[in-house]
Amino acid sequence: MKALICLLIFCCAAVAPASRAGAYPDKPIRVIIPYPAGGSGDVVARYIGARLTQAWGQSIVVENVAGANGNIGAAAVARAPADGYTLLLGTDIQMSISPHVYKQLPYDPFKDFAEVVPVVSIEYILSVPASMPPSTLPELVAFLKQHPGQYNYASTGIGSFHHLWTEWLKSVAGIEVSHIPYKGSGQIIPDLLAGRVQMAYMGVPQTLPLLKGGSLKAIATGARHRLSVAPDIPTVDETYPDGPNNAYWSFFAPAGTPAGVVAKLNAEINRILSVPEAGAYFASQGLVPMGGTSEALAARLRSDYQRWEKVIEHINFKPES
């Protein structure tokens, strides 16, 4: 009898975790965005969160935890319980770029997280003032080679995606153009329009209205394929293939989150992204749906990590403390 009771206790203990995982989610899910409110991460979180709530009947609570180029929010998720109820909606910047930009990170990008699913890419356009002679990327490269060191480009700060991407372009194209850092796109645009800086790689939402108004000229987009909202603009890939041409939003969970929970999140978010309405909505926001497996996301992050390592070595960038 005593042996039978022990066996029943053992069986109940073994079944409990499986039942718990099968019931996921049975309470609200917290999603941390590691940037201030008002950015494209909020757009993604609202869209995906509303549809997860429709599918699962649980609230998605979004919290912006900004600071240190996204590192503070990422660290908060790395320290959270590994139960699937705290997720990071972060970018490849936290995982593939920040390790090279900061001497000390409060997390390990490849040990402290479980990759869940890539969601959307953040598309950018390389543009110049309308008065500049070049109209294509090959023309711009040729023009800058004819005038080495005479022109400037703007970024949103030293070590930012915009900065490092343009330095990558300089390295593969063999051009000399000086870096002028700004605090944000809002400060870049007036100087770009006035010609005080001559090129900038900025998000589609900020750039497209100025292109349509004729005050800027599009050189190329960072998308892997031409954008539906701007199909006439060539991609950077058409001239320099397989570069780090865009950033992308993805979901991550703390390392150790049950595989069944990660798989359920991956499957449902992929289903949401597969609906044509999602493609149309995100395109209107300058974003392109991605989707895919957790394994593919992990592989891409590691590949991008190695690519950015080479870029940063080439430009002799010194990591921040």
GROMACS .gro file of C-alpha atoms in nm, residues 47-48 51 54 120 267-283 288-291:
model
   26
   47TYR     CA    1  -0.073   4.417  -3.346
   48ILE     CA    2   0.066   4.082  -3.232
   51ARG     CA    3  -0.425   3.880  -3.189
   54GLN     CA    4  -0.803   3.691  -2.940
  120VAL     CA    5   0.929   4.192  -3.879
  267ALA     CA    6   0.341   2.858  -3.408
  268GLU     CA    7   0.079   3.117  -3.313
  269ILE     CA    8   0.288   3.421  -3.408
  270ASN     CA    9   0.376   3.258  -3.741
  271ARG     CA   10   0.005   3.201  -3.800
  272ILE     CA   11  -0.069   3.568  -3.727
  273LEU     CA   12   0.204   3.682  -3.965
  274SER     CA   13   0.078   3.454  -4.243
  275VAL     CA   14  -0.257   3.635  -4.271
  276PRO     CA   15  -0.256   3.878  -4.571
  277GLU     CA   16  -0.394   4.155  -4.348
  278ALA     CA   17  -0.072   4.144  -4.146
  279GLY     CA   18   0.144   4.199  -4.452
  280ALA     CA   19  -0.063   4.497  -4.561
  281TYR     CA   20  -0.066   4.651  -4.215
  282PHE     CA   21   0.305   4.618  -4.151
  283ALA     CA   22   0.391   4.741  -4.502
  288VAL     CA   23   0.804   4.361  -4.349
  289PRO     CA   24   0.671   4.039  -4.188
  290MET     CA   25   0.931   3.768  -4.138
  291GLY     CA   26   0.830   3.463  -3.937
   0.00000   0.00000   0.00000
